[in-house]
GROMACS .gro file of C-alpha atoms in nm:
model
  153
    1UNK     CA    1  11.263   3.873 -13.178
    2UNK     CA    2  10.993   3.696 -13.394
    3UNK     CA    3  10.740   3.434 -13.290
    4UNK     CA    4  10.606   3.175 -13.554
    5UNK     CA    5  10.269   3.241 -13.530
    6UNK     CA    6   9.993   2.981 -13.745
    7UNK     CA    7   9.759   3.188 -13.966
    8UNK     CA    8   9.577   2.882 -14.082
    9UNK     CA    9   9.715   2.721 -14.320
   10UNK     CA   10  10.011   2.901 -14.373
   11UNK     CA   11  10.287   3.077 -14.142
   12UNK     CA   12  10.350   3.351 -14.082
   13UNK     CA   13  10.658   3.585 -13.928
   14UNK     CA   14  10.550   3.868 -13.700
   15UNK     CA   15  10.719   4.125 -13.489
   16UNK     CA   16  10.695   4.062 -13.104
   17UNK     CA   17  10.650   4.328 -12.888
   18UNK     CA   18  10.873   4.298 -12.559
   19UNK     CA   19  10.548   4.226 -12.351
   20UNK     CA   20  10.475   3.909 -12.566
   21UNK     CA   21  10.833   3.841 -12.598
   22UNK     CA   22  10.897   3.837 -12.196
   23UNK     CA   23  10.585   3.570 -12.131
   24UNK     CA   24  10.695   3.187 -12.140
   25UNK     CA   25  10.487   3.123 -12.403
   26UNK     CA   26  10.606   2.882 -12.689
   27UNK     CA   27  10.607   2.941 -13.077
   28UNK     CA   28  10.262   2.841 -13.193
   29UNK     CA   29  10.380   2.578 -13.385
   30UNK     CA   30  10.559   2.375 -13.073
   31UNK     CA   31  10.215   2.454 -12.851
   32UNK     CA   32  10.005   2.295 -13.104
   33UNK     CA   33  10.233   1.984 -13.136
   34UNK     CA   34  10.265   1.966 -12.717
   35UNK     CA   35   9.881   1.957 -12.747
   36UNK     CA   36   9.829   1.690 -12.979
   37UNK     CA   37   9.749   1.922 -13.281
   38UNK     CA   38   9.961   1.958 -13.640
   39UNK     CA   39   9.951   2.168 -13.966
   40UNK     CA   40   9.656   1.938 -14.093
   41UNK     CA   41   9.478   1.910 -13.824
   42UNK     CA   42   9.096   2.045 -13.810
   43UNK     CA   43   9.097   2.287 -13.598
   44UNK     CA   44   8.831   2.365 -13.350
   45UNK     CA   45   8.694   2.532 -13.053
   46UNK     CA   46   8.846   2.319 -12.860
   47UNK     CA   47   9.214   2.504 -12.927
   48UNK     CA   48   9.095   2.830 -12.774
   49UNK     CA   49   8.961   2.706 -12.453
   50UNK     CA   50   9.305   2.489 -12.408
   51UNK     CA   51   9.536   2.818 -12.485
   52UNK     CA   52   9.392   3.024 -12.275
   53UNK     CA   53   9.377   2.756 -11.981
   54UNK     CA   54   9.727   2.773 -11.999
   55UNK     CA   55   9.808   3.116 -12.006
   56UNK     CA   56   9.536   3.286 -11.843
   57UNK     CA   57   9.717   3.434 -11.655
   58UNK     CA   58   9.971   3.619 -11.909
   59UNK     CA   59   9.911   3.967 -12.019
   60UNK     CA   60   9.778   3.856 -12.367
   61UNK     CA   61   9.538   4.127 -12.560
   62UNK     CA   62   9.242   3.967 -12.756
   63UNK     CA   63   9.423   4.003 -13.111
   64UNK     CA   64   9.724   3.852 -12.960
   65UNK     CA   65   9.539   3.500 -12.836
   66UNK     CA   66   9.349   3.516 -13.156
   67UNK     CA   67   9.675   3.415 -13.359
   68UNK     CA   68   9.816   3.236 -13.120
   69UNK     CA   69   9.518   3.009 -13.160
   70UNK     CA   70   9.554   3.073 -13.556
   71UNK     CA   71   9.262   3.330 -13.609
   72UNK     CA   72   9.164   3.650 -13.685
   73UNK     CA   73   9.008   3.879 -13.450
   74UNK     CA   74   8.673   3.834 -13.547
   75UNK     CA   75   8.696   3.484 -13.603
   76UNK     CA   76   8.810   3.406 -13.252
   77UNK     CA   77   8.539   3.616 -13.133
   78UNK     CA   78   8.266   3.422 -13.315
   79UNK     CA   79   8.458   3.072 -13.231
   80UNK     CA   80   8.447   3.204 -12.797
   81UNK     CA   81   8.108   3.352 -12.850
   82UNK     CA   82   7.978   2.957 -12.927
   83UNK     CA   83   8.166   2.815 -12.611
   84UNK     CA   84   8.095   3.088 -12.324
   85UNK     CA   85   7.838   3.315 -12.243
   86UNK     CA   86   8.084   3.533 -12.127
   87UNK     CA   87   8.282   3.773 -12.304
   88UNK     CA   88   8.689   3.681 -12.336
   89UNK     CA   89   8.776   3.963 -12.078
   90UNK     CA   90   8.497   3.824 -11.858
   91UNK     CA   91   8.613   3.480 -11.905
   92UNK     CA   92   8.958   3.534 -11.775
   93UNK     CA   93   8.864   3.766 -11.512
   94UNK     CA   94   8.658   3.474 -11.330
   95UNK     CA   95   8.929   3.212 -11.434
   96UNK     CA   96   9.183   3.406 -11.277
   97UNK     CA   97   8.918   3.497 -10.944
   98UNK     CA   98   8.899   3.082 -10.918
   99UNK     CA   99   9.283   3.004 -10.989
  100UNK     CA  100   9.336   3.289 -10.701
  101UNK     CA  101   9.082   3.129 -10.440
  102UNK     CA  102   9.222   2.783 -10.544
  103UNK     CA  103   9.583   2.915 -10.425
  104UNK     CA  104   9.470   3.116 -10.079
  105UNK     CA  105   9.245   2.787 -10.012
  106UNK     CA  106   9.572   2.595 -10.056
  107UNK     CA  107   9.821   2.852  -9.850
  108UNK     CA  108   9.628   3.079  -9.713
  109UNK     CA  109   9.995   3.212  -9.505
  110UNK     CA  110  10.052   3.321  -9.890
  111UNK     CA  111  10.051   3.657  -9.947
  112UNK     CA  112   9.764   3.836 -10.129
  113UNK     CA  113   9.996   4.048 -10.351
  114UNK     CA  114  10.183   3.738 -10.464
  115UNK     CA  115   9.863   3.571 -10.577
  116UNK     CA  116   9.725   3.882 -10.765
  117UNK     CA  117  10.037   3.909 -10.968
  118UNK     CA  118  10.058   3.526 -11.011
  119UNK     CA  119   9.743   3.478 -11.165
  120UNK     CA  120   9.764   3.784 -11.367
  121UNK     CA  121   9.635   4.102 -11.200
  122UNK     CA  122   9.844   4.396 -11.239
  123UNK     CA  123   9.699   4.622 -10.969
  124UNK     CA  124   9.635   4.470 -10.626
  125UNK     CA  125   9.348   4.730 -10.504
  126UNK     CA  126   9.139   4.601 -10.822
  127UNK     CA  127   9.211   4.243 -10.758
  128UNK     CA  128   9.106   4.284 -10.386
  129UNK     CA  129   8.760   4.483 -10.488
  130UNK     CA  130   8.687   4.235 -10.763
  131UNK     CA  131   8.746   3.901 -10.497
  132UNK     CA  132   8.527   4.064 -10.222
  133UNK     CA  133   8.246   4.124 -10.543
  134UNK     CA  134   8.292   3.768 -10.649
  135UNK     CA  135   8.305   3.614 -10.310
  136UNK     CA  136   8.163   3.823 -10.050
  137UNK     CA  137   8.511   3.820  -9.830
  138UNK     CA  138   8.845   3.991  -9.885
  139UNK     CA  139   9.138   3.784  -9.986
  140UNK     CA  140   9.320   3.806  -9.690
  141UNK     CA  141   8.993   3.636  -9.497
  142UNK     CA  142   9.011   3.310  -9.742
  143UNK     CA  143   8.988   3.036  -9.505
  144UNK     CA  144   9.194   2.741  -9.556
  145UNK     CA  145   9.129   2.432  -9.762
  146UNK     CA  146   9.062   2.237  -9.428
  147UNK     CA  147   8.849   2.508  -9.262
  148UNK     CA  148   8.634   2.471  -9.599
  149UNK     CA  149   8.586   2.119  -9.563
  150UNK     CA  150   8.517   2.159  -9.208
  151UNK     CA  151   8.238   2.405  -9.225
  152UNK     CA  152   8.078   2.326  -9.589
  153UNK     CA  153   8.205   2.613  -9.772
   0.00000   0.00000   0.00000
């Protein structure tokens, strides 16, 4: 199928590949209007940080959330470069190690392998190295929310 992707200020019609056609992600032009934002709009920084918020966890490559957020490649590198320290990868790695802790802290009776996959892992053993690296336990010892508030955490 094709997506209706923004290449500021005109559109443009690209080929999907099936991995960006299977995500529930909506035509460019409908997630700008859902987030307040139209074909005259100014665009800024501000875009980037709200796309990737909500699909952080969607196997998007770099060139693929640059024009979804109506850039080019090295545009949207320059634009994230002023509003992290961190580089995109290393951005969503850590969003998706807090969204994971947030859902064990939650549930922690959820499984581990739902969670990885959920918040956009694709290989368990990697997500369980990478949580004990960030946060010093495995993800199957994540106390509960309650347990945290009992003890500090």
């Amino acid at each position: 199928g094709y997506v209706l992707l923004m290449c500021r200020p005109t559109y443009d019609f690209r080929r999907v590949t099936p991995s960006v056609a299977a995500m529930k992600i909506p035509t460019l032009p409908a997630w700008f209007t859902e987030n307040g934002l139209n074909d005259n709009a100014c665009y800024t920084t501000d875009d980037i940080m709200a796309f990737l918020e909500k699909n952080y966890m969607n196997d998007l490559t770099l060139r693929d959330i640059a024009r979804f957020t109506g850039r080019s490649l090295s545009t949207f590198k320059r634009d994230f470069r002023a509003l992290s320290d961190l580089t995109p990868q290393r951005w969503l790695m850590r969003r998706r190690m807090e969204a994971a802790r947030e859902m064990l802290r939650r549930d922690n009776k959820r499984e581990v392998t739902d969670v990885c996959f959920e918040v956009g892992f694709k290989n368990l053993s990697h997500f369980s190295k990478l949580y004990k690296r960030t946060y010093g336990i495995p993800p199957t010892e994540e106390p509960a929310e309650e347990a945290v508030a009992a003890e500090g955490i």
